[in-house]
Amino acid sequence: MDLSNTDTPTTATLLLLIQSDRNRELLADQLSDEFEIQTVATDPFDDPSFDLCLVDPPSLREHQDQLRETTATAEPAFLPILLLAGQRSPDEFSDDVWDVVDEVLQRPVAKAELDARIENLLERRQLSLELARQKIQSDQRFEALFQSTPDPVVVVTPDGTITEANEAFTRTFDIESSQVQNQPITDLELSPTDAVERVLLRIADDNPSSTTVEWNLDEDTSLVTEVNTDIVTGFGDVAERIGIFRDITERAERERELKRQNDRLEEFANTVAHDLRNPLSIAQGRLKYAQKTGDDEHFEAIESAQDRMEQMIEELLSLAKQGQAVLDPDEFLLEDAVDRAWSHVETTNATLDVDIEDTCVITADEGRLCELLENLFRNAVEHGGETVTIRIGCLPDAAGFYVEDDGPGIPPEKRSDVVQAGYTESENGTGFGLSIVQQIVDGHEWDIAISEGTAGGARFEISNVELDRACRN
């Protein structure tokens, strides 16, 4: 019977291994109306195509090893062997005979009993062929899904040896296919390897597991994956663990962005509750005195408190939105952004020294970069005085830019505090300017460092910025 097609009924083939020519001919005549009969011509095991073998004890002794090998090769399909034992009792046969033989018939054999035995064995074979065919189709479908899935998939043995890896796995992790098969997964240059061992080598754990791993594919590229693993069978003789690596980099970034937004919202709410209370209390208190006395000084104090609250609200609103990631930056001249920012700040007698090539191009969100510069300029004027000198220029190798002044500077122990929302030592300051700077830096995925300037004042270095070669010093 054809293993690939069991839907169309076919005539079963019986192999008769009967030593006596007369008995073989009689048996063949008896069965030929219903079955294809195959008798020994040369070697019936060169290309075995029978569905059931009827054998007598002498022929069994002669062909026992060949029958054992043939039935083993036929697995998982069932290839039955029926022993016509003559008058010998089944108890007389050794144990190794039963490793080959499935059923035994003793003489005298009634035709009805022989037909029933043959029919039963062939039904079992037919069922096994159908199951084997379904398994082949299932394996083919699984292999097609295994290779076509866009997610990297790998299968490892209990000792960590890779038995299967799909094309997405080798492509994602930039590994040659020849390097994967039969290699320990810990030998692959994946980072972090401890995460691989943790989720893929727990074969003793029968429960499915899932974890999130961030892979460093190279210096500039990282991949966040959700690794789902489970125990599978069918790839080999032992249970193995399959690992499916689902790319969730965008989702992870959205979650990080959501966390940043929630943090800003919480910071915003706390700051509003805390920092607006003081000018509001002043305004309420002065209003009571103004109602009683009518003195102009109280109205002036109320107006000043209102102005301060308006300034704080504007900066708080800016703070609440500035940490959002910059997804679509533009290219523009850095000097133009500097000029625009300087024009928006009340600088009175302050001086701006620009040490930037007029062809220097920066890639950023122009509006947010201008606001960053405005806050740095305003901070310098606020703390350095009306005649402060501010200098802006590019860092070596176009790594970014700096803004420094000749004011009193920021002590080292306070440099990490000044970028926190609400931190200020100035009576007129809101404490939000440098926090807004930090949020804009984070939104661009830049870095900021505070140090002492060349004239002793504060120096802010913004690095990891995309500047063109014209900006090199």
Short mmCIF file of C-alpha atoms in Angstrom, two decimals:
data_model
loop_
_atom_site.label_atom_id
_atom_site.label_comp_id
_atom_site.label_asym_id
_atom_site.label_seq_id
_atom_site.Cartn_x
_atom_site.Cartn_y
_atom_site.Cartn_z
CA MET A 1 0.00 0.00 0.00
CA ASP A 2 1.17 3.53 -0.84
CA LEU A 3 1.95 5.53 2.31
CA SER A 4 1.32 8.81 0.51
CA ASN A 5 -2.25 7.95 -0.47
CA THR A 6 -4.58 5.86 1.62
CA ASP A 7 -7.79 7.47 0.38
CA THR A 8 -8.12 5.21 -2.70
CA PRO A 9 -8.68 1.53 -1.80
CA THR A 10 -5.92 -0.74 -3.14
CA THR A 11 -5.47 -4.49 -3.15
CA ALA A 12 -3.19 -5.61 -0.34
CA THR A 13 -0.06 -7.57 -1.20
CA LEU A 14 0.76 -10.72 0.80
CA LEU A 15 4.27 -12.13 0.89
CA LEU A 16 4.30 -15.92 1.30
CA LEU A 17 7.50 -17.22 2.88
CA ILE A 18 6.54 -20.90 2.87
CA GLN A 19 9.30 -23.46 2.42
CA SER A 20 7.11 -26.23 0.96
CA ASP A 21 6.29 -25.53 -2.68
CA ARG A 22 3.03 -27.48 -2.43
CA ASN A 23 1.82 -25.66 0.68
CA ARG A 24 2.83 -22.29 -0.83
CA GLU A 25 0.89 -22.99 -4.01
CA LEU A 26 -2.21 -24.10 -2.09
CA LEU A 27 -2.10 -21.04 0.12
CA ALA A 28 -1.59 -18.76 -2.89
CA ASP A 29 -4.60 -20.27 -4.69
CA GLN A 30 -6.72 -19.81 -1.57
CA LEU A 31 -5.84 -16.11 -1.17
CA SER A 32 -5.32 -14.91 -4.75
CA ASP A 33 -8.97 -13.97 -5.30
CA GLU A 34 -8.72 -11.19 -2.70
CA PHE A 35 -5.04 -10.26 -2.55
CA GLU A 36 -1.97 -9.74 -4.66
CA ILE A 37 0.35 -12.66 -3.91
CA GLN A 38 4.11 -12.30 -3.78
CA THR A 39 6.33 -15.36 -3.45
CA VAL A 40 10.08 -15.68 -3.18
CA ALA A 41 11.69 -15.14 -6.54
CA THR A 42 15.12 -13.76 -5.79
CA ASP A 43 15.22 -11.55 -2.70
CA PRO A 44 11.83 -10.19 -1.50
CA PHE A 45 13.59 -7.68 0.75
CA ASP A 46 15.47 -5.80 -1.99
CA ASP A 47 12.43 -3.57 -2.49
CA PRO A 48 9.79 -4.74 0.00
CA SER A 49 6.32 -3.70 -1.07
CA PHE A 50 4.13 -6.21 0.77
CA ASP A 51 1.50 -5.39 3.38
CA LEU A 52 1.52 -8.69 5.28
CA CYS A 53 3.96 -11.57 5.45
CA LEU A 54 2.83 -15.14 6.09
CA VAL A 55 5.81 -17.25 7.16
CA ASP A 56 6.39 -20.80 8.36
CA PRO A 57 9.01 -21.78 10.99
CA PRO A 58 11.75 -22.90 8.52
CA SER A 59 11.47 -19.69 6.50
CA LEU A 60 11.35 -17.64 9.69
CA ARG A 61 14.70 -19.08 10.75
CA GLU A 62 16.12 -18.26 7.31
CA HIS A 63 14.76 -14.70 7.03
CA GLN A 64 14.38 -13.63 10.67
CA ASP A 65 17.03 -10.90 10.55
CA GLN A 66 15.71 -9.55 7.26
CA LEU A 67 12.16 -9.48 8.55
CA ARG A 68 13.23 -7.69 11.70
CA GLU A 69 15.11 -5.07 9.67
CA THR A 70 12.23 -4.62 7.21
CA THR A 71 9.59 -4.12 9.90
CA ALA A 72 11.87 -1.67 11.74
CA THR A 73 12.42 0.30 8.54
CA ALA A 74 8.67 0.47 7.93
CA GLU A 75 8.06 2.28 11.23
CA PRO A 76 6.01 4.21 12.16
CA ALA A 77 3.78 2.18 9.81
CA PHE A 78 2.83 -1.28 11.06
CA LEU A 79 4.07 -4.17 8.83
CA PRO A 80 2.51 -7.37 10.24
CA ILE A 81 4.11 -10.82 10.29
CA LEU A 82 1.81 -13.86 10.68
CA LEU A 83 3.52 -17.10 11.66
CA LEU A 84 1.88 -20.32 10.43
CA ALA A 85 3.27 -22.53 13.18
CA GLY A 86 1.94 -25.87 12.00
CA GLN A 87 1.33 -28.09 14.99
CA ARG A 88 3.92 -26.41 17.22
CA SER A 89 2.66 -24.55 20.27
CA PRO A 90 3.43 -20.81 20.54
CA ASP A 91 5.16 -21.55 23.85
CA GLU A 92 7.84 -23.49 21.98
CA PHE A 93 9.21 -20.42 20.24
CA SER A 94 12.03 -18.37 21.76
CA ASP A 95 11.63 -14.74 22.82
CA ASP A 96 13.51 -13.39 19.81
CA VAL A 97 10.82 -14.86 17.54
CA TRP A 98 8.22 -12.71 19.22
CA ASP A 99 10.32 -9.64 18.44
CA VAL A 100 9.46 -10.30 14.77
CA VAL A 101 6.14 -12.12 14.76
CA ASP A 102 2.83 -10.35 15.52
CA GLU A 103 0.43 -13.32 15.54
CA VAL A 104 0.58 -17.14 15.37
CA LEU A 105 -1.78 -19.68 13.79
CA GLN A 106 -1.63 -23.43 14.47
CA ARG A 107 -2.87 -26.20 12.22
CA PRO A 108 -5.41 -27.18 11.35
CA VAL A 109 -6.34 -23.69 10.11
CA ALA A 110 -9.88 -22.98 9.04
CA LYS A 111 -10.19 -20.61 6.08
CA ALA A 112 -12.57 -18.38 8.02
CA GLU A 113 -10.10 -18.02 10.88
CA LEU A 114 -7.22 -17.32 8.47
CA ASP A 115 -9.30 -14.70 6.64
CA ALA A 116 -10.27 -13.07 9.94
CA ARG A 117 -6.66 -12.90 11.12
CA ILE A 118 -5.49 -11.47 7.81
CA GLU A 119 -8.31 -8.92 7.75
CA ASN A 120 -7.53 -7.82 11.32
CA LEU A 121 -3.82 -7.39 10.63
CA LEU A 122 -4.44 -5.50 7.41
CA GLU A 123 -6.90 -3.16 9.16
CA ARG A 124 -4.24 -2.42 11.74
CA ARG A 125 -1.74 -1.75 8.96
CA GLN A 126 -4.21 0.49 7.12
CA LEU A 127 -4.77 2.50 10.30
CA SER A 128 -1.04 2.81 10.89
CA LEU A 129 -0.50 3.97 7.30
CA GLU A 130 -3.17 6.64 7.73
CA LEU A 131 -1.64 7.82 10.99
CA ALA A 132 1.82 7.84 9.42
CA ARG A 133 0.48 9.82 6.45
CA GLN A 134 -1.15 12.33 8.77
CA LYS A 135 2.10 12.64 10.70
CA ILE A 136 4.02 13.31 7.49
CA GLN A 137 1.51 15.97 6.47
CA SER A 138 1.60 17.47 9.95
CA ASP A 139 5.41 17.52 9.90
CA GLN A 140 5.36 19.15 6.47
CA ARG A 141 2.89 21.79 7.59
CA PHE A 142 4.91 22.42 10.75
CA GLU A 143 8.13 22.71 8.75
CA ALA A 144 6.47 25.17 6.37
CA LEU A 145 5.20 27.26 9.28
CA PHE A 146 8.55 26.90 11.06
CA GLN A 147 10.46 28.32 8.11
CA SER A 148 7.91 30.90 6.96
CA THR A 149 7.17 32.54 10.31
CA PRO A 150 8.73 36.02 10.52
CA ASP A 151 9.71 35.41 14.15
CA PRO A 152 13.08 33.79 14.90
CA VAL A 153 12.56 30.22 16.14
CA VAL A 154 15.13 27.76 17.53
CA VAL A 155 14.89 24.25 18.98
CA VAL A 156 17.45 22.94 21.47
CA THR A 157 18.07 19.62 23.19
CA PRO A 158 18.32 19.31 26.98
CA ASP A 159 22.08 19.91 26.80
CA GLY A 160 21.60 23.08 24.72
CA THR A 161 22.46 21.70 21.27
CA ILE A 162 20.57 23.37 18.43
CA THR A 163 18.63 20.87 16.32
CA GLU A 164 16.52 23.30 14.31
CA ALA A 165 16.63 27.03 13.54
CA ASN A 166 14.54 28.84 10.97
CA GLU A 167 15.73 31.39 8.45
CA ALA A 168 14.43 34.29 10.53
CA PHE A 169 16.68 33.23 13.42
CA THR A 170 19.85 33.11 11.32
CA ARG A 171 18.93 36.36 9.56
CA THR A 172 18.03 38.29 12.72
CA PHE A 173 21.15 37.30 14.62
CA ASP A 174 23.38 37.42 11.50
CA ILE A 175 24.50 33.81 11.83
CA GLU A 176 25.41 31.45 9.00
CA SER A 177 23.12 28.44 8.73
CA SER A 178 26.16 26.16 8.85
CA GLN A 179 27.07 27.61 12.25
CA VAL A 180 23.72 26.75 13.82
CA GLN A 181 22.93 23.09 13.25
CA ASN A 182 24.20 20.81 16.03
CA GLN A 183 26.01 23.67 17.74
CA PRO A 184 25.62 24.51 21.47
CA ILE A 185 23.48 27.62 21.66
CA THR A 186 25.84 29.05 24.26
CA ASP A 187 28.59 29.06 21.60
CA LEU A 188 26.69 31.58 19.49
CA GLU A 189 27.77 35.18 19.94
CA LEU A 190 24.45 36.38 21.30
CA SER A 191 24.26 39.06 23.94
CA PRO A 192 23.27 38.53 26.68
CA THR A 193 24.07 34.80 26.66
CA ASP A 194 22.88 34.39 30.25
CA ALA A 195 19.36 35.18 29.11
CA VAL A 196 19.59 32.44 26.47
CA GLU A 197 20.64 29.88 29.05
CA ARG A 198 17.95 31.01 31.47
CA VAL A 199 15.00 30.60 29.12
CA LEU A 200 16.10 27.88 26.69
CA LEU A 201 17.98 25.36 28.81
CA ARG A 202 15.26 24.69 31.39
CA ILE A 203 14.25 21.41 29.77
CA ALA A 204 13.38 19.90 33.15
CA ASP A 205 10.67 22.52 33.53
CA ASP A 206 7.61 21.20 31.70
CA ASN A 207 5.73 24.48 31.93
CA PRO A 208 5.76 27.08 29.15
CA SER A 209 7.70 30.21 30.03
CA SER A 210 8.01 33.72 28.72
CA THR A 211 10.52 36.47 29.35
CA THR A 212 11.65 39.72 27.78
CA VAL A 213 15.25 39.99 26.63
CA GLU A 214 17.07 42.96 25.12
CA TRP A 215 19.72 41.79 22.65
CA ASN A 216 22.73 43.84 21.62
CA LEU A 217 22.98 42.95 17.93
CA ASP A 218 25.85 45.41 17.46
CA GLU A 219 27.11 48.67 18.93
CA ASP A 220 24.27 50.71 17.44
CA THR A 221 21.39 48.24 17.25
CA SER A 222 19.43 46.60 20.02
CA LEU A 223 16.47 44.27 19.74
CA VAL A 224 13.87 43.75 22.45
CA THR A 225 12.26 40.33 22.15
CA GLU A 226 9.61 38.43 24.02
CA VAL A 227 11.00 34.90 24.25
CA ASN A 228 8.30 32.24 24.59
CA THR A 229 9.46 28.68 25.23
CA ASP A 230 7.82 25.31 25.61
CA ILE A 231 8.63 21.61 25.54
CA VAL A 232 8.13 19.94 22.15
CA THR A 233 8.43 16.39 20.85
CA GLY A 234 8.75 15.10 17.32
CA PHE A 235 12.08 16.65 16.38
CA GLY A 236 14.14 13.84 17.89
CA ASP A 237 14.13 10.96 20.34
CA VAL A 238 13.93 13.18 23.42
CA ALA A 239 11.87 16.16 24.46
CA GLU A 240 13.33 19.48 23.35
CA ARG A 241 12.63 23.10 24.06
CA ILE A 242 11.44 25.46 21.36
CA GLY A 243 12.08 29.19 21.67
CA ILE A 244 10.15 31.80 19.69
CA PHE A 245 11.66 35.29 19.67
CA ARG A 246 8.99 37.92 18.98
CA ASP A 247 10.26 41.40 18.16
CA ILE A 248 8.62 43.83 20.59
CA THR A 249 11.16 46.64 20.20
CA GLU A 250 8.53 49.18 19.16
CA ARG A 251 6.17 48.07 21.91
CA ALA A 252 8.94 48.30 24.51
CA GLU A 253 9.80 51.80 23.30
CA ARG A 254 6.14 52.81 23.53
CA GLU A 255 5.99 51.44 27.06
CA ARG A 256 9.13 53.36 28.01
CA GLU A 257 7.69 56.49 26.45
CA LEU A 258 4.42 55.96 28.33
CA LYS A 259 6.36 55.56 31.57
CA ARG A 260 8.26 58.78 30.85
CA GLN A 261 4.98 60.56 30.18
CA ASN A 262 3.44 59.19 33.37
CA ASP A 263 6.51 60.26 35.33
CA ARG A 264 6.27 63.73 33.83
CA LEU A 265 2.57 63.86 34.62
CA GLU A 266 3.23 62.88 38.23
CA GLU A 267 6.06 65.38 38.42
CA PHE A 268 3.82 68.01 36.87
CA ALA A 269 1.01 67.35 39.36
CA ASN A 270 3.35 67.42 42.36
CA THR A 271 5.02 70.58 41.18
CA VAL A 272 1.74 72.35 40.53
CA ALA A 273 0.48 71.42 43.98
CA HIS A 274 3.68 72.49 45.70
CA ASP A 275 5.12 75.44 43.81
CA LEU A 276 1.96 77.31 42.91
CA ARG A 277 0.81 77.28 46.52
CA ASN A 278 3.32 79.96 47.60
CA PRO A 279 2.45 82.74 45.09
CA LEU A 280 -1.23 81.85 45.41
CA SER A 281 -1.03 82.28 49.19
CA ILE A 282 0.73 85.61 48.72
CA ALA A 283 -1.98 86.82 46.35
CA GLN A 284 -4.77 85.67 48.69
CA GLY A 285 -3.15 87.28 51.72
CA ARG A 286 -2.45 90.60 49.97
CA LEU A 287 -6.01 90.63 48.62
CA LYS A 288 -7.36 90.57 52.18
CA TYR A 289 -5.09 93.46 53.18
CA ALA A 290 -6.02 95.36 50.02
CA GLN A 291 -9.70 94.95 50.81
CA LYS A 292 -9.10 96.34 54.28
CA THR A 293 -6.66 99.14 53.54
CA GLY A 294 -6.87 99.84 49.80
CA ASP A 295 -3.09 100.43 49.69
CA ASP A 296 -1.58 100.18 46.17
CA GLU A 297 1.40 98.16 47.41
CA HIS A 298 -0.87 95.17 48.06
CA PHE A 299 -2.23 95.29 44.49
CA GLU A 300 1.32 95.45 43.17
CA ALA A 301 2.22 92.38 45.20
CA ILE A 302 -0.89 90.58 43.88
CA GLU A 303 0.06 91.46 40.32
CA SER A 304 3.61 90.22 40.88
CA ALA A 305 2.30 86.93 42.32
CA GLN A 306 -0.01 86.52 39.32
CA ASP A 307 2.85 87.17 36.91
CA ARG A 308 4.94 84.58 38.70
CA MET A 309 2.11 82.02 38.59
CA GLU A 310 1.62 82.69 34.85
CA GLN A 311 5.32 82.14 34.21
CA MET A 312 5.31 78.94 36.25
CA ILE A 313 2.23 77.62 34.44
CA GLU A 314 3.81 78.28 31.02
CA GLU A 315 7.00 76.51 32.01
CA LEU A 316 5.13 73.64 33.63
CA LEU A 317 3.14 73.08 30.44
CA SER A 318 6.36 73.11 28.46
CA LEU A 319 7.92 70.69 30.91
CA ALA A 320 4.96 68.32 30.58
CA LYS A 321 5.42 67.90 26.81
CA GLN A 322 9.17 68.21 26.26
CA GLY A 323 10.19 64.67 27.20
CA GLN A 324 8.29 63.12 24.30
CA ALA A 325 10.55 61.29 21.88
CA VAL A 326 11.57 63.17 18.73
CA LEU A 327 10.39 60.92 15.90
CA ASP A 328 10.79 63.18 12.86
CA PRO A 329 13.78 65.54 13.28
CA ASP A 330 14.74 68.15 10.67
CA GLU A 331 18.06 69.40 9.32
CA PHE A 332 18.76 73.13 9.78
CA LEU A 333 21.60 75.53 10.54
CA LEU A 334 22.60 75.49 14.20
CA GLU A 335 23.50 79.20 14.03
CA ASP A 336 19.92 80.05 12.95
CA ALA A 337 18.53 78.27 16.02
CA VAL A 338 20.99 80.17 18.24
CA ASP A 339 19.96 83.54 16.78
CA ARG A 340 16.26 82.71 17.15
CA ALA A 341 16.65 81.59 20.76
CA TRP A 342 18.72 84.66 21.70
CA SER A 343 16.04 86.97 20.28
CA HIS A 344 13.42 85.41 22.58
CA VAL A 345 15.33 86.04 25.81
CA GLU A 346 15.44 89.33 27.75
CA THR A 347 19.22 89.61 27.75
CA THR A 348 19.55 93.39 28.56
CA ASN A 349 23.34 93.95 28.59
CA ALA A 350 24.40 90.28 28.31
CA THR A 351 26.83 89.28 25.54
CA LEU A 352 26.61 86.21 23.29
CA ASP A 353 29.82 84.89 21.71
CA VAL A 354 29.00 82.40 18.93
CA ASP A 355 31.85 80.09 17.88
CA ILE A 356 29.96 78.05 15.26
CA GLU A 357 30.58 77.76 11.53
CA ASP A 358 27.76 79.39 9.58
CA THR A 359 27.42 76.18 7.52
CA CYS A 360 27.07 73.86 10.53
CA VAL A 361 23.92 71.73 10.14
CA ILE A 362 22.20 69.97 13.05
CA THR A 363 19.48 67.29 12.94
CA ALA A 364 16.86 67.93 15.64
CA ASP A 365 13.40 69.26 16.40
CA GLU A 366 14.03 72.95 15.70
CA GLY A 367 11.37 74.34 18.03
CA ARG A 368 12.49 72.23 20.97
CA LEU A 369 16.18 72.96 20.35
CA CYS A 370 15.38 76.68 20.42
CA GLU A 371 13.57 76.25 23.71
CA LEU A 372 16.58 74.37 25.11
CA LEU A 373 18.89 77.23 24.13
CA GLU A 374 16.45 79.84 25.47
CA ASN A 375 16.44 78.17 28.88
CA LEU A 376 20.23 77.91 28.98
CA PHE A 377 20.58 81.58 27.98
CA ARG A 378 17.92 82.63 30.51
CA ASN A 379 19.61 80.56 33.23
CA ALA A 380 22.95 82.27 32.54
CA VAL A 381 21.39 85.75 32.71
CA GLU A 382 19.43 84.87 35.86
CA HIS A 383 22.45 83.59 37.77
CA GLY A 384 25.32 85.48 36.06
CA GLY A 385 23.80 88.94 36.06
CA GLU A 386 22.73 91.37 33.36
CA THR A 387 26.28 91.78 31.99
CA VAL A 388 27.09 88.07 31.80
CA THR A 389 29.00 86.78 28.76
CA ILE A 390 27.64 83.60 27.21
CA ARG A 391 29.61 81.48 24.75
CA ILE A 392 28.30 78.73 22.49
CA GLY A 393 30.34 76.47 20.24
CA CYS A 394 30.77 72.94 18.90
CA LEU A 395 32.43 70.11 20.79
CA PRO A 396 35.50 68.41 19.27
CA ASP A 397 34.82 66.06 16.33
CA ALA A 398 31.30 67.45 15.96
CA ALA A 399 30.10 65.36 18.91
CA GLY A 400 27.70 68.08 19.99
CA PHE A 401 27.74 71.65 21.28
CA TYR A 402 28.27 73.54 24.53
CA VAL A 403 26.89 76.65 26.24
CA GLU A 404 28.97 78.31 28.97
CA ASP A 405 29.05 81.61 30.84
CA ASP A 406 31.36 83.62 33.09
CA GLY A 407 28.95 83.68 36.03
CA PRO A 408 29.40 82.08 39.48
CA GLY A 409 29.10 78.52 38.14
CA ILE A 410 27.42 75.48 39.72
CA PRO A 411 29.17 73.62 42.58
CA PRO A 412 29.90 69.94 41.69
CA GLU A 413 27.68 68.65 44.49
CA LYS A 414 24.66 70.51 43.10
CA ARG A 415 25.04 69.71 39.40
CA SER A 416 22.75 66.68 39.54
CA ASP A 417 20.11 68.64 41.46
CA VAL A 418 19.77 71.65 39.19
CA VAL A 419 18.05 69.65 36.41
CA GLN A 420 15.33 68.44 38.79
CA ALA A 421 11.97 70.11 38.36
CA GLY A 422 11.35 72.89 40.90
CA TYR A 423 14.96 73.17 42.08
CA THR A 424 16.11 76.80 42.35
CA GLU A 425 18.12 79.01 44.68
CA SER A 426 16.90 82.21 43.06
CA GLU A 427 14.06 84.23 44.55
CA ASN A 428 12.68 84.93 41.09
CA GLY A 429 13.41 81.55 39.52
CA THR A 430 10.83 78.85 38.90
CA GLY A 431 13.20 75.88 39.01
CA PHE A 432 11.86 74.50 35.73
CA GLY A 433 14.27 75.91 33.13
CA LEU A 434 17.05 73.33 33.43
CA SER A 435 14.49 70.56 33.96
CA ILE A 436 13.01 71.51 30.58
CA VAL A 437 16.53 71.35 29.12
CA GLN A 438 16.94 67.83 30.51
CA GLN A 439 13.59 66.73 29.07
CA ILE A 440 14.47 68.06 25.60
CA VAL A 441 17.82 66.28 25.76
CA ASP A 442 16.08 63.03 26.70
CA GLY A 443 13.52 63.43 23.92
CA HIS A 444 16.37 63.61 21.38
CA GLU A 445 18.29 60.77 23.08
CA TRP A 446 21.20 63.16 23.61
CA ASP A 447 23.45 63.39 26.66
CA ILE A 448 24.09 66.40 28.90
CA ALA A 449 26.99 67.07 31.24
CA ILE A 450 27.52 70.06 33.56
CA SER A 451 31.02 71.24 34.38
CA GLU A 452 33.03 74.42 35.01
CA GLY A 453 33.43 76.76 32.06
CA THR A 454 36.68 78.24 30.76
CA ALA A 455 35.86 81.53 32.56
CA GLY A 456 34.82 79.80 35.78
CA GLY A 457 31.07 79.85 35.16
CA ALA A 458 28.69 77.03 34.32
CA ARG A 459 29.29 74.90 31.20
CA PHE A 460 26.63 72.67 29.67
CA GLU A 461 27.83 70.10 27.12
CA ILE A 462 25.15 68.50 24.92
CA SER A 463 26.64 65.44 23.22
CA ASN A 464 25.59 62.49 21.06
CA VAL A 465 24.11 65.09 18.71
CA GLU A 466 23.93 64.59 14.95
CA LEU A 467 26.06 67.39 13.45
CA ASP A 468 27.64 67.43 10.00
CA ARG A 469 31.38 67.56 9.32
CA ALA A 470 31.33 71.32 8.84
CA CYS A 471 30.90 71.66 12.59
CA ARG A 472 34.26 70.04 13.42
CA ASN A 473 36.67 72.23 15.36
#
